[in-house]
Coordinates of C-alpha atoms in Angstrom, one line a residue:
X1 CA 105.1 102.4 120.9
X2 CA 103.2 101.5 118.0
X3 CA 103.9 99.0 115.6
X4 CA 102.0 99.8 112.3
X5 CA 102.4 97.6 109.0
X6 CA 100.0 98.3 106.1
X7 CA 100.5 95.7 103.3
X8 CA 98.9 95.7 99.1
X9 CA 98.0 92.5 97.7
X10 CA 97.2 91.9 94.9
X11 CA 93.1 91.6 95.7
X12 CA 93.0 93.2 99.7
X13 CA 94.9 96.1 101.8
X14 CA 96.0 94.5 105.1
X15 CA 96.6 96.5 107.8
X16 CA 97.6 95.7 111.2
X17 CA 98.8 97.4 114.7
X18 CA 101.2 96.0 117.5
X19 CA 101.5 97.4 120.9
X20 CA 102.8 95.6 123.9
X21 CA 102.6 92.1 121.5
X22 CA 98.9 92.5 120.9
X23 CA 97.5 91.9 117.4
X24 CA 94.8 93.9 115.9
X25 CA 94.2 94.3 112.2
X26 CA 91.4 94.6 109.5
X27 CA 91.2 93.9 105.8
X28 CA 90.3 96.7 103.2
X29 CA 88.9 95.4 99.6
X30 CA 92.2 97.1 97.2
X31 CA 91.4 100.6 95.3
X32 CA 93.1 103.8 95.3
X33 CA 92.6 105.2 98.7
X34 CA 92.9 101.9 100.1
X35 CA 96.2 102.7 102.4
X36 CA 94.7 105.7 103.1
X37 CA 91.4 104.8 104.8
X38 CA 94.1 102.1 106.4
X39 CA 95.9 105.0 108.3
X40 CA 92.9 106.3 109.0
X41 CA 91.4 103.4 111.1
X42 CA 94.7 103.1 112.7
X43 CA 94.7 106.3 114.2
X44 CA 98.4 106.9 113.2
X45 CA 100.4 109.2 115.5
X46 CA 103.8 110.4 116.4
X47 CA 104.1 107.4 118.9
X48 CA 103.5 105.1 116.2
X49 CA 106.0 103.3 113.4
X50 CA 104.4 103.0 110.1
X51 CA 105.7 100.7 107.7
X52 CA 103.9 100.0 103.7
X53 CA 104.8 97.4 101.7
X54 CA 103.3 97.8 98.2
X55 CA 103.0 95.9 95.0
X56 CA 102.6 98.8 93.1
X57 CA 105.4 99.2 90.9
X58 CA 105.7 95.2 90.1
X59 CA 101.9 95.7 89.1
X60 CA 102.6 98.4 87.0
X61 CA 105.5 96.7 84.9
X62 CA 103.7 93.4 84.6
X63 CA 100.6 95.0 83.6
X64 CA 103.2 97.4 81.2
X65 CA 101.7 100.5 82.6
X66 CA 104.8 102.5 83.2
X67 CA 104.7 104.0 80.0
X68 CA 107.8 104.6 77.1
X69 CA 111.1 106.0 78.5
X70 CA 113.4 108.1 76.4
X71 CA 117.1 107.3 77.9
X72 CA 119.9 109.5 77.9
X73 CA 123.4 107.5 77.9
X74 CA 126.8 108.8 79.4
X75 CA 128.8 105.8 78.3
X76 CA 132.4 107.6 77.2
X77 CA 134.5 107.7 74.3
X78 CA 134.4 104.8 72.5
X79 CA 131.6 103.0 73.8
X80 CA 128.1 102.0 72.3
X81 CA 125.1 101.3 74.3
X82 CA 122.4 102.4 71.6
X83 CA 120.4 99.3 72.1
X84 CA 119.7 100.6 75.4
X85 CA 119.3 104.2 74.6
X86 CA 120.5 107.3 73.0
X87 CA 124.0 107.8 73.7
X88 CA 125.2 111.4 74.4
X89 CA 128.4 113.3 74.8
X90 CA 129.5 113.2 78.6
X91 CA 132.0 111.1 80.4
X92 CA 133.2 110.5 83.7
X93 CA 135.8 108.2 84.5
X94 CA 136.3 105.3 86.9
X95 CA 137.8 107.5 89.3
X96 CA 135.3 110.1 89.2
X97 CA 137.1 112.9 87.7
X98 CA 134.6 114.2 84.7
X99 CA 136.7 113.8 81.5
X100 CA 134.3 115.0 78.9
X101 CA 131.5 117.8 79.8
X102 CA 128.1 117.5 78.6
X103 CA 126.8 119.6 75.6
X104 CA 124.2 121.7 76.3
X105 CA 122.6 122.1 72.7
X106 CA 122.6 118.4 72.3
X107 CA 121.2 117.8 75.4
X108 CA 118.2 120.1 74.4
X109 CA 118.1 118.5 71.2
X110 CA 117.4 115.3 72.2
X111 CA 114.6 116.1 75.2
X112 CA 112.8 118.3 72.6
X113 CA 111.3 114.5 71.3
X114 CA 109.6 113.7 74.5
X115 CA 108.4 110.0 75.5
X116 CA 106.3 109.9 79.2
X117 CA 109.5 109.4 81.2
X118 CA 113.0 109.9 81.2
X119 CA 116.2 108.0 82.5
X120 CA 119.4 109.3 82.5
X121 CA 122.8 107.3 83.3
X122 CA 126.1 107.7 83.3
X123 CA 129.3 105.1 83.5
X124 CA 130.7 105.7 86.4
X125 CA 128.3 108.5 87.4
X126 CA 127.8 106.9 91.2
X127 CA 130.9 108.1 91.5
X128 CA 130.3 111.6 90.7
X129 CA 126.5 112.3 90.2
X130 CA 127.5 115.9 88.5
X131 CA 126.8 115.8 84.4
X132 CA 123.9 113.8 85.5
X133 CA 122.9 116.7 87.6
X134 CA 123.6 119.0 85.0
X135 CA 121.1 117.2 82.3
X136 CA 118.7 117.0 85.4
X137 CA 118.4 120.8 85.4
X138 CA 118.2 121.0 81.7
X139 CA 115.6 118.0 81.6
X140 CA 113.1 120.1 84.1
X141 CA 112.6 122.1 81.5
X142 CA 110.3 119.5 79.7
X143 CA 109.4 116.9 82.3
X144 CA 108.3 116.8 86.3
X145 CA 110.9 115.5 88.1
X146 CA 108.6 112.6 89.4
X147 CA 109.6 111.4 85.9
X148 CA 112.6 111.4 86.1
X149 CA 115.4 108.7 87.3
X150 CA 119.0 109.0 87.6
X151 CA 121.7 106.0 87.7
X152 CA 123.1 108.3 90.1
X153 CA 120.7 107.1 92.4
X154 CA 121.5 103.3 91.7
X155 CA 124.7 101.9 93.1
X156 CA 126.2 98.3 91.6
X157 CA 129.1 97.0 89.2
X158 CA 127.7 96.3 86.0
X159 CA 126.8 99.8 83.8
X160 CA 124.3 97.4 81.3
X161 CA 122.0 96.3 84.6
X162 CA 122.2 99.9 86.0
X163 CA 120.7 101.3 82.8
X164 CA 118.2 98.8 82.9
X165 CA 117.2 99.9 86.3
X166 CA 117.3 103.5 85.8
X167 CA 114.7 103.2 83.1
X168 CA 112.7 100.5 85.6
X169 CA 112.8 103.3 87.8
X170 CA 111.3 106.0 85.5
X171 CA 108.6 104.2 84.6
X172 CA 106.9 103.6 88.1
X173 CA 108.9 106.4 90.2
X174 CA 105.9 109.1 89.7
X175 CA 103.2 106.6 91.3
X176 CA 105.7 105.8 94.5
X177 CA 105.6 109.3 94.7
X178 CA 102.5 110.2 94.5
X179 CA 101.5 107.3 97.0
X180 CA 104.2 108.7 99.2
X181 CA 102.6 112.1 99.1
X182 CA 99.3 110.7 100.2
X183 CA 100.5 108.9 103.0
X184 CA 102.3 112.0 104.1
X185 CA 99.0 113.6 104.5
X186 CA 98.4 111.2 107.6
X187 CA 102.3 110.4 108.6
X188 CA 105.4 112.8 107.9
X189 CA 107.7 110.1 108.7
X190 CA 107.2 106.1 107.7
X191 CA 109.0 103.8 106.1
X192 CA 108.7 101.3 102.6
X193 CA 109.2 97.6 103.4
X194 CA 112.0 96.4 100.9
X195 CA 111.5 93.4 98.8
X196 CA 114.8 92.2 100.8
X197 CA 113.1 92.2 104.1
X198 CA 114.1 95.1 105.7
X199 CA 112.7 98.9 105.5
X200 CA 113.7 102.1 104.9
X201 CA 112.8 105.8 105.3
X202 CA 110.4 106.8 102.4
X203 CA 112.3 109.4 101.1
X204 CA 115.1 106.8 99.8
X205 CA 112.7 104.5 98.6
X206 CA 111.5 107.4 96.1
X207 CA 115.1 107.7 94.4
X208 CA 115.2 103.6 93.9
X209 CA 111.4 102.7 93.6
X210 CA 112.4 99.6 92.5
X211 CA 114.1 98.4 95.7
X212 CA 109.9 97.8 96.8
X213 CA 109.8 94.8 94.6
X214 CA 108.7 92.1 96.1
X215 CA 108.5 93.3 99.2
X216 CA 104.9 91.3 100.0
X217 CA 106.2 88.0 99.3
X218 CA 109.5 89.4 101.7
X219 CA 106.7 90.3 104.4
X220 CA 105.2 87.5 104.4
X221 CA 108.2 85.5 104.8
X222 CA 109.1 87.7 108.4
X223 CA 105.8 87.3 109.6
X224 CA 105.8 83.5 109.4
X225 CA 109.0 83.6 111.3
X226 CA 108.0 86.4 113.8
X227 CA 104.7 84.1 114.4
X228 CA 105.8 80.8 114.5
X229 CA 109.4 81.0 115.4
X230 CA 110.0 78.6 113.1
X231 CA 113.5 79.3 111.1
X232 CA 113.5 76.9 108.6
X233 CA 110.8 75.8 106.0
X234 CA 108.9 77.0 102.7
X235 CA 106.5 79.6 103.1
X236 CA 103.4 79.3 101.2
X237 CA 101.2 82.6 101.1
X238 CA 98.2 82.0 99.6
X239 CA 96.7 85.4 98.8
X240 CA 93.3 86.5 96.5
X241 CA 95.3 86.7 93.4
X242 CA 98.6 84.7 93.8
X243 CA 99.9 81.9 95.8
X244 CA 103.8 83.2 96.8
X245 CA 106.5 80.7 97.6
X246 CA 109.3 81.6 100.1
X247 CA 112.3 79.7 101.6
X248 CA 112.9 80.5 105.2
X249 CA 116.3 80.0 105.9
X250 CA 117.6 80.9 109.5
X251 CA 114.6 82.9 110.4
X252 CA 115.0 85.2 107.1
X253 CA 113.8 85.0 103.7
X254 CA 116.6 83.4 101.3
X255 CA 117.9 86.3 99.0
X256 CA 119.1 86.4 95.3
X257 CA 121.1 89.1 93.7
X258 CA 120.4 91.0 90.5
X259 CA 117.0 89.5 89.9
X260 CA 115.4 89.9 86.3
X261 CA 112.1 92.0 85.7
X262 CA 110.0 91.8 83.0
X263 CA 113.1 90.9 80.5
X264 CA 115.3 93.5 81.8
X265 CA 118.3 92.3 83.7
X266 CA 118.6 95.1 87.1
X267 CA 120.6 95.4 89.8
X268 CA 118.0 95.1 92.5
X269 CA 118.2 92.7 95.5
X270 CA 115.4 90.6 96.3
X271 CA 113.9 88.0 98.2
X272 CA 113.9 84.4 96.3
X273 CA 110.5 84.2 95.2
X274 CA 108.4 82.0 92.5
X275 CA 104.4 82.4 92.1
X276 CA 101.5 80.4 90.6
X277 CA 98.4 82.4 89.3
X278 CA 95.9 80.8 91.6
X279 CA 94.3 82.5 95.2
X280 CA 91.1 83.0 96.5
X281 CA 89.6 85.1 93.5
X282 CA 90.5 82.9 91.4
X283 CA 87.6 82.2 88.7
X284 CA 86.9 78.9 87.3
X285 CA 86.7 78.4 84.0
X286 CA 83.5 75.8 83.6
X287 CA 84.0 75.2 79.8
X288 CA 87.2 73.4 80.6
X289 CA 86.4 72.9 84.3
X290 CA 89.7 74.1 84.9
X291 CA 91.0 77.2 88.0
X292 CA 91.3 80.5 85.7
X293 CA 95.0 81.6 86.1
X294 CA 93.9 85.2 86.5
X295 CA 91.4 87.2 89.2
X296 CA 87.9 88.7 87.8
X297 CA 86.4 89.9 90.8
X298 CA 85.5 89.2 94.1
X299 CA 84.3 85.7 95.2
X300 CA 80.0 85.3 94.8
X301 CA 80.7 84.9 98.8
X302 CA 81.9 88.3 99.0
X303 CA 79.3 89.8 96.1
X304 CA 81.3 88.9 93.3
X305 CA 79.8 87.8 90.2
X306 CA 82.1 84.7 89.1
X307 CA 82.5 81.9 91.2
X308 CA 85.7 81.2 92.4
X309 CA 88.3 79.3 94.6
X310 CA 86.8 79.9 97.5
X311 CA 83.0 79.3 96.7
X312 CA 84.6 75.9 95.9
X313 CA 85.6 75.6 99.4
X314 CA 82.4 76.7 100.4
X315 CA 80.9 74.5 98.5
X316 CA 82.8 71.0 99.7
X317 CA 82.2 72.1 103.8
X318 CA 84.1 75.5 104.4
X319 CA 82.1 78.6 105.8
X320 CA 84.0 81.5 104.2
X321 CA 81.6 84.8 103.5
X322 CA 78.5 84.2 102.7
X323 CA 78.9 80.6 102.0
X324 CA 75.0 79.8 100.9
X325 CA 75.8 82.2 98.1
X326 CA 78.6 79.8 96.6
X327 CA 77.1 77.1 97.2
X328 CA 73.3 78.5 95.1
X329 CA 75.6 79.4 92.5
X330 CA 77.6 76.2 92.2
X331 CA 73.9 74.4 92.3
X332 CA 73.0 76.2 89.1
X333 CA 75.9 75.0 87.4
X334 CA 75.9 70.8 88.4
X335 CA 73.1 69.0 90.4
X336 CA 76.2 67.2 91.5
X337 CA 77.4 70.4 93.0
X338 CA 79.8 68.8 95.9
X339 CA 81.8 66.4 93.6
X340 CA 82.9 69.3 91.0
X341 CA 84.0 71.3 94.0
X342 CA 85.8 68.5 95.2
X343 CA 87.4 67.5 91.7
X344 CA 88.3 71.4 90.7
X345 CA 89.7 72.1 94.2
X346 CA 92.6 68.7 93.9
X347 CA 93.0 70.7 90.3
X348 CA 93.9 74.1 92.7
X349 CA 96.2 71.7 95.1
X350 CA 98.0 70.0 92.7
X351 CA 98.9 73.1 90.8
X352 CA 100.5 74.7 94.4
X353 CA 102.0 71.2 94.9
X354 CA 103.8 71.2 91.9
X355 CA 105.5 74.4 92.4
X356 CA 106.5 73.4 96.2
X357 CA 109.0 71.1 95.7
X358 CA 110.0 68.8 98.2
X359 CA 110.1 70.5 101.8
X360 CA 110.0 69.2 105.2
X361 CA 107.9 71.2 106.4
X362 CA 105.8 74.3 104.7
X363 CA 103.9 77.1 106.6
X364 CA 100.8 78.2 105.2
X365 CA 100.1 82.4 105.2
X366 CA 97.2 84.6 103.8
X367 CA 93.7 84.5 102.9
X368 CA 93.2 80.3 102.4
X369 CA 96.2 79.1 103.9
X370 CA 94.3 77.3 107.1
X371 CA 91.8 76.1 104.4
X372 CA 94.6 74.8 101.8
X373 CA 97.2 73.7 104.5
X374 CA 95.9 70.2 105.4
X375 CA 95.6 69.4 101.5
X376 CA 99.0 70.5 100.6
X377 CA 101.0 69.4 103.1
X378 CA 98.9 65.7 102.4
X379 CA 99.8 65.7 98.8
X380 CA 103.5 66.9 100.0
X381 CA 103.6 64.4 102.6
X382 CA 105.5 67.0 104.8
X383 CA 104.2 68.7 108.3
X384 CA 102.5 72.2 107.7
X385 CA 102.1 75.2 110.4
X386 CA 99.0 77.7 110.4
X387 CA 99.7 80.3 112.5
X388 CA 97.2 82.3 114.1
X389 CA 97.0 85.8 112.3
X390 CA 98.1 84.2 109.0
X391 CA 95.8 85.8 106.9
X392 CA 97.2 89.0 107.8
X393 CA 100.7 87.7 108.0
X394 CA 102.6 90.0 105.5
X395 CA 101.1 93.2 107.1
X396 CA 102.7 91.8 110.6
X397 CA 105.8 91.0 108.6
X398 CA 106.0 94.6 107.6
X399 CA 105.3 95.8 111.4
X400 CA 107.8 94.2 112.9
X401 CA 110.8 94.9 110.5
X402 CA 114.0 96.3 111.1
X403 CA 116.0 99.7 109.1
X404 CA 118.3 97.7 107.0
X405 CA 120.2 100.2 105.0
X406 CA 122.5 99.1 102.5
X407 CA 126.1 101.5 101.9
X408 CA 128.3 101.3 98.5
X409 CA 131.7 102.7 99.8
X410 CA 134.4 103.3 97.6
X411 CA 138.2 105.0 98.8
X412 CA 140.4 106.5 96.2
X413 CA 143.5 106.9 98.9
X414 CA 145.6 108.8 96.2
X415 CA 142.9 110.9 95.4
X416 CA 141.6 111.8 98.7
X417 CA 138.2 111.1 98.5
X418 CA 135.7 108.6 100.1
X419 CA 132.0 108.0 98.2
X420 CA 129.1 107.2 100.3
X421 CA 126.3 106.0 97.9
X422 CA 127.2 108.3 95.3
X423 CA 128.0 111.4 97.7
X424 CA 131.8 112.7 97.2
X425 CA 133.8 113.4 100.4
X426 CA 137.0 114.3 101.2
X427 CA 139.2 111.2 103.0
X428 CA 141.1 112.4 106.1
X429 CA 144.8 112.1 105.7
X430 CA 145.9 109.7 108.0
X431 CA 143.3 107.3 106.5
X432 CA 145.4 107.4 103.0
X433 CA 147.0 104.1 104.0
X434 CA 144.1 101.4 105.1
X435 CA 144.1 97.5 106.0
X436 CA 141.3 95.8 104.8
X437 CA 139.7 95.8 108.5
X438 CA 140.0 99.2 108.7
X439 CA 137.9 99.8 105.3
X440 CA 135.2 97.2 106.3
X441 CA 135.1 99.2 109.4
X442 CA 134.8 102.7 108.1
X443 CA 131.4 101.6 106.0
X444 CA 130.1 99.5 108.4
X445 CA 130.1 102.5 111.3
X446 CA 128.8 104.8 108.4
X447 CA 125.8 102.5 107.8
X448 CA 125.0 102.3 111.4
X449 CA 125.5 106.3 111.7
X450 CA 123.2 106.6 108.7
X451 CA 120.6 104.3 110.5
X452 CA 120.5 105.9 113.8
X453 CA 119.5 108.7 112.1
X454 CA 116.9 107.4 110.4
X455 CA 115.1 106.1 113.3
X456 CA 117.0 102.9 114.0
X457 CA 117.7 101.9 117.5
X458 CA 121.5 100.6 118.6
X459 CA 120.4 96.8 118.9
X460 CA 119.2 96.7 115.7
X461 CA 122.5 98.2 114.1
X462 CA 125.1 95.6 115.3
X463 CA 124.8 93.1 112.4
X464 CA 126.2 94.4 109.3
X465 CA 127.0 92.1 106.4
X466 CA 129.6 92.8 104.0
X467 CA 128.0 91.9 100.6
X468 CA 131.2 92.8 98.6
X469 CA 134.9 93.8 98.9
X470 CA 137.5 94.6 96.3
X471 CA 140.7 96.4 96.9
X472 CA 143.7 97.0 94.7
X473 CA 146.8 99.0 95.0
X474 CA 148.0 101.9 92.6
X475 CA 151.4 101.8 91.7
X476 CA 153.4 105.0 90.2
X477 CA 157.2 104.6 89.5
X478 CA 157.5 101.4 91.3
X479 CA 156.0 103.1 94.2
X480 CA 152.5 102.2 95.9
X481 CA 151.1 105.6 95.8
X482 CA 147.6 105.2 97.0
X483 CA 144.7 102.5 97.1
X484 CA 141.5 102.0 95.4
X485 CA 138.7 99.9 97.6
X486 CA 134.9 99.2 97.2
X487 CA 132.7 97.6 99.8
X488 CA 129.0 97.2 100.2
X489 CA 127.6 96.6 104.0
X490 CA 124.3 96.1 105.0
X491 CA 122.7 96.0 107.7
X492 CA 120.8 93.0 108.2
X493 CA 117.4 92.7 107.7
X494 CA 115.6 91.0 110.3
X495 CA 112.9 91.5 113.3
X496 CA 113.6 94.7 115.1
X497 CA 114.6 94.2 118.6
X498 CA 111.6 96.9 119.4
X499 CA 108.7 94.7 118.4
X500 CA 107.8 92.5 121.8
X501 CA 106.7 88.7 120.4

């Protein structure tokens, strides 16, 4: 089989192919089409496993491009959440039984004022998704539904952080689709690379768009690993736009919950990352002979018009592009050419340094790592590792990746019913009385089931995490009448057991 990883930075399209442990890959300059002509080249086919990991929909909230949301709030009797929204009549209960019913009218009333998206949540409404389904069906009526998110969709314990994600959601869940539909022209079936390192099928990444943040830092942190084989150490992916830093901790990127994006605090899952402005495209500002903390082109060594980071390089005994170019260019600006390079560049290093810390050892990823490496790792005084292929390193991150679905269970015993990331089933009744083994278990076989199904293979199932667990007893005329759990499993993310090294 075919591996197949296509990764979008923030300046180039990476895309690379695995078979039998052989490496091939190719860069494509970033534009719309970019992952397309990608899958082209590759020659993607039924034997092969496609896996994108895409900055899309971190670009578009940094760069404020997803647009005004109107939002639609479910918060019951009592409650006030209009500083996130407008709140509407509706309520479902903690245990999922739907205490107040929508109003039509109202509903209409409030979509006639339409804004470019629209992000509906209910409290408690992962538990039953039904008045949210009911305003979806109304809400069709004035917008696509690739503008619209539900908090259905989004599983997690705190109502204020799902909101926040729902409308996160709205405002980039039209271009996920729309990438996805492209890429369906040249694969049916592929998978979205996580910004928690692992993947899964495209068609739940479209629900949870936001789940994708982060995910090229995330690859780039699985391809050190998968090329090195080194466990431990901060990865340092030095791309054309950004530099990325991620701790590798036991082989996997080191993961923090709940991250915060753009001033809104979600409920998203993410690998530990921290950036600094400064990669390859960097332009340098001459008035202040200082790096520019932003990208204006390409490099004049790859036609660009401003000289950058890398013509610097070129310019103090690299041989990057067409290095005479950067080096003509510099010669217009200083007769003492060499020496500005030299001074601007420590500038460049001392800015990554900063942000680094103090690590042991650091291993250097993506367009100028083998040229920054030896620099850094001086100023650091800590060992560095290049490995061969890093410039592509977050594409082979992507490749290699496991299905590493994540499952919000909850059990109402006295009720009857089990909920499988928001889905309502009825419990079996000689589960009605459960140890807390036998709850763990339950979700963890559900998420491997769930897996297998989408593609994963048995190996790469076994290790399930429980990420959270919460049981309490109900109690009705001094009798215990029933339970109420909640657990969250996932599978964890890792190298799939596919991939040969």
């Amino acid at each position: 089989m075919k591996f197949i990883g296509i990764d979008v930075g923030g300046t180039n399209t990476d895309a690379v192919k695995i078979e039998d442990g052989i490496i091939d890959y190719f860069k494509i300059p970033n534009e719309w089409g970019s992952i397309i002509e990608a899958l082209k080249k590759l020659g993607v086919a039924k034997t092969s496993r496609t896996v994108v990991s895409s900055s899309l929909p971190l670009n578009l909230l940094y760069e404020k491009k997803g647009g005004e949301t109107k939002t639609l709030i479910m918060a019951g009797p009592g409650l006030n959440f209009s500083n996130f929204g407008t709140n509407i009549e509706g309520c479902i209960n903690h245990r999922g039984d739907i205490v107040e019913d929508i109003v039509v009218e109202e509903v209409v009333g409030k979509l006639l004022n339409k804004k470019d998206n629209l992000a509906v949540v209910g409290k408690f409404s992962n538990r039953n998704p039904s008045l949210e389904e009911k305003i979806l069906n109304i809400a069709l009526n004035y917008y696509d539904s690739t503008n619209i998110a539900l908090g259905s969709d989004i599983q997690g314990l705190s109502f204020p952080r799902r909101i926040n994600t729902t409308i996160l959601n709205a405002k980039v869940k039209r271009s996920i689709e729309d990438l996805t539909k492209a890429i369906e022209n040249y694969s049916s079936s592929f998978y979205y690379f996580k910004g928690d390192g692992g993947i899964i099928p495209h068609n739940l990444a479209i629900k949870n768009p936001l789940d994708l943040v982060n995910s090229s830092p995330a690859t780039a942190a699985l391809g050190a690993y998968y090329l090195t084989g080194e466990k431990n150490g901060l990865v340092i992916d030095i791309g054309g736009t950004t530099t990325d830093f991620i701790e590798l901790i036991d082989g996997k990127p080191k993961l923090v919950e709940n991250i915060e994006l753009c001033g809104y605090k979600t409920l998203i899952r993410s690998v530990d990352t921290w950036v600094v402005p400064i990669g390859g495209d960097s332009y340098i500002d001459f008035s202040s002979n200082r790096i520019g903390l932003k990208r204006k082109g390409n490099a004049v060594a790859f036609k660009g018009e401003y000289i950058t980071l890398t013509d610097l390089l070129n310019c103090i005994g690299e041989k990057i592009g067409d290095y005479n170019r950067s080096i003509s260019a510099m010669k217009m600006i200083s007769n003492n050419y060499r020496n500005l390079a030299e001074s601007l560049v420590e500038k460049a290093i001392d800015l990554i340094s900063k942000e680094s810390g103090n690590p042991s050892k650091i291993i250097c990823t993506g367009y100028l790592g083998k040229y920054l490496a030896p620099m850094i790792s001086e100023r650091l005084n800590c060992s560095y590792i290049v490995p061969k292929f890093a410039e592509v390193a977050n594409a082979i991150g992507a490749a290699v990746s496991r299905i590493s679905l994540m499952l919000y269970q909850r059990i109402d015993t006295e009720r009857g019913r089990i909920i499988w990331n928001g889905t309502v089933e009825r419990i079996k009744d000689d589960a009605r009385s459960l140890s807390r083994e036998e709850i763990i278990d339950i979700a963890k076989n559900k998420v491997r089931s769930l897996a297998l199904r989408y593609g994963a293979v048995e190996e790469d199932v076994k290790d399930v995490d429980l990420l959270y667990f919460n049981s309490y007893n109900i109690i009705r005329g001094w009798y215990k009448s029933g339970q109420i759990s909640d657990c969250i499993v996932q599978i964890n993310p890792g190298i799939s057991s596919e991939v040969k090294s």
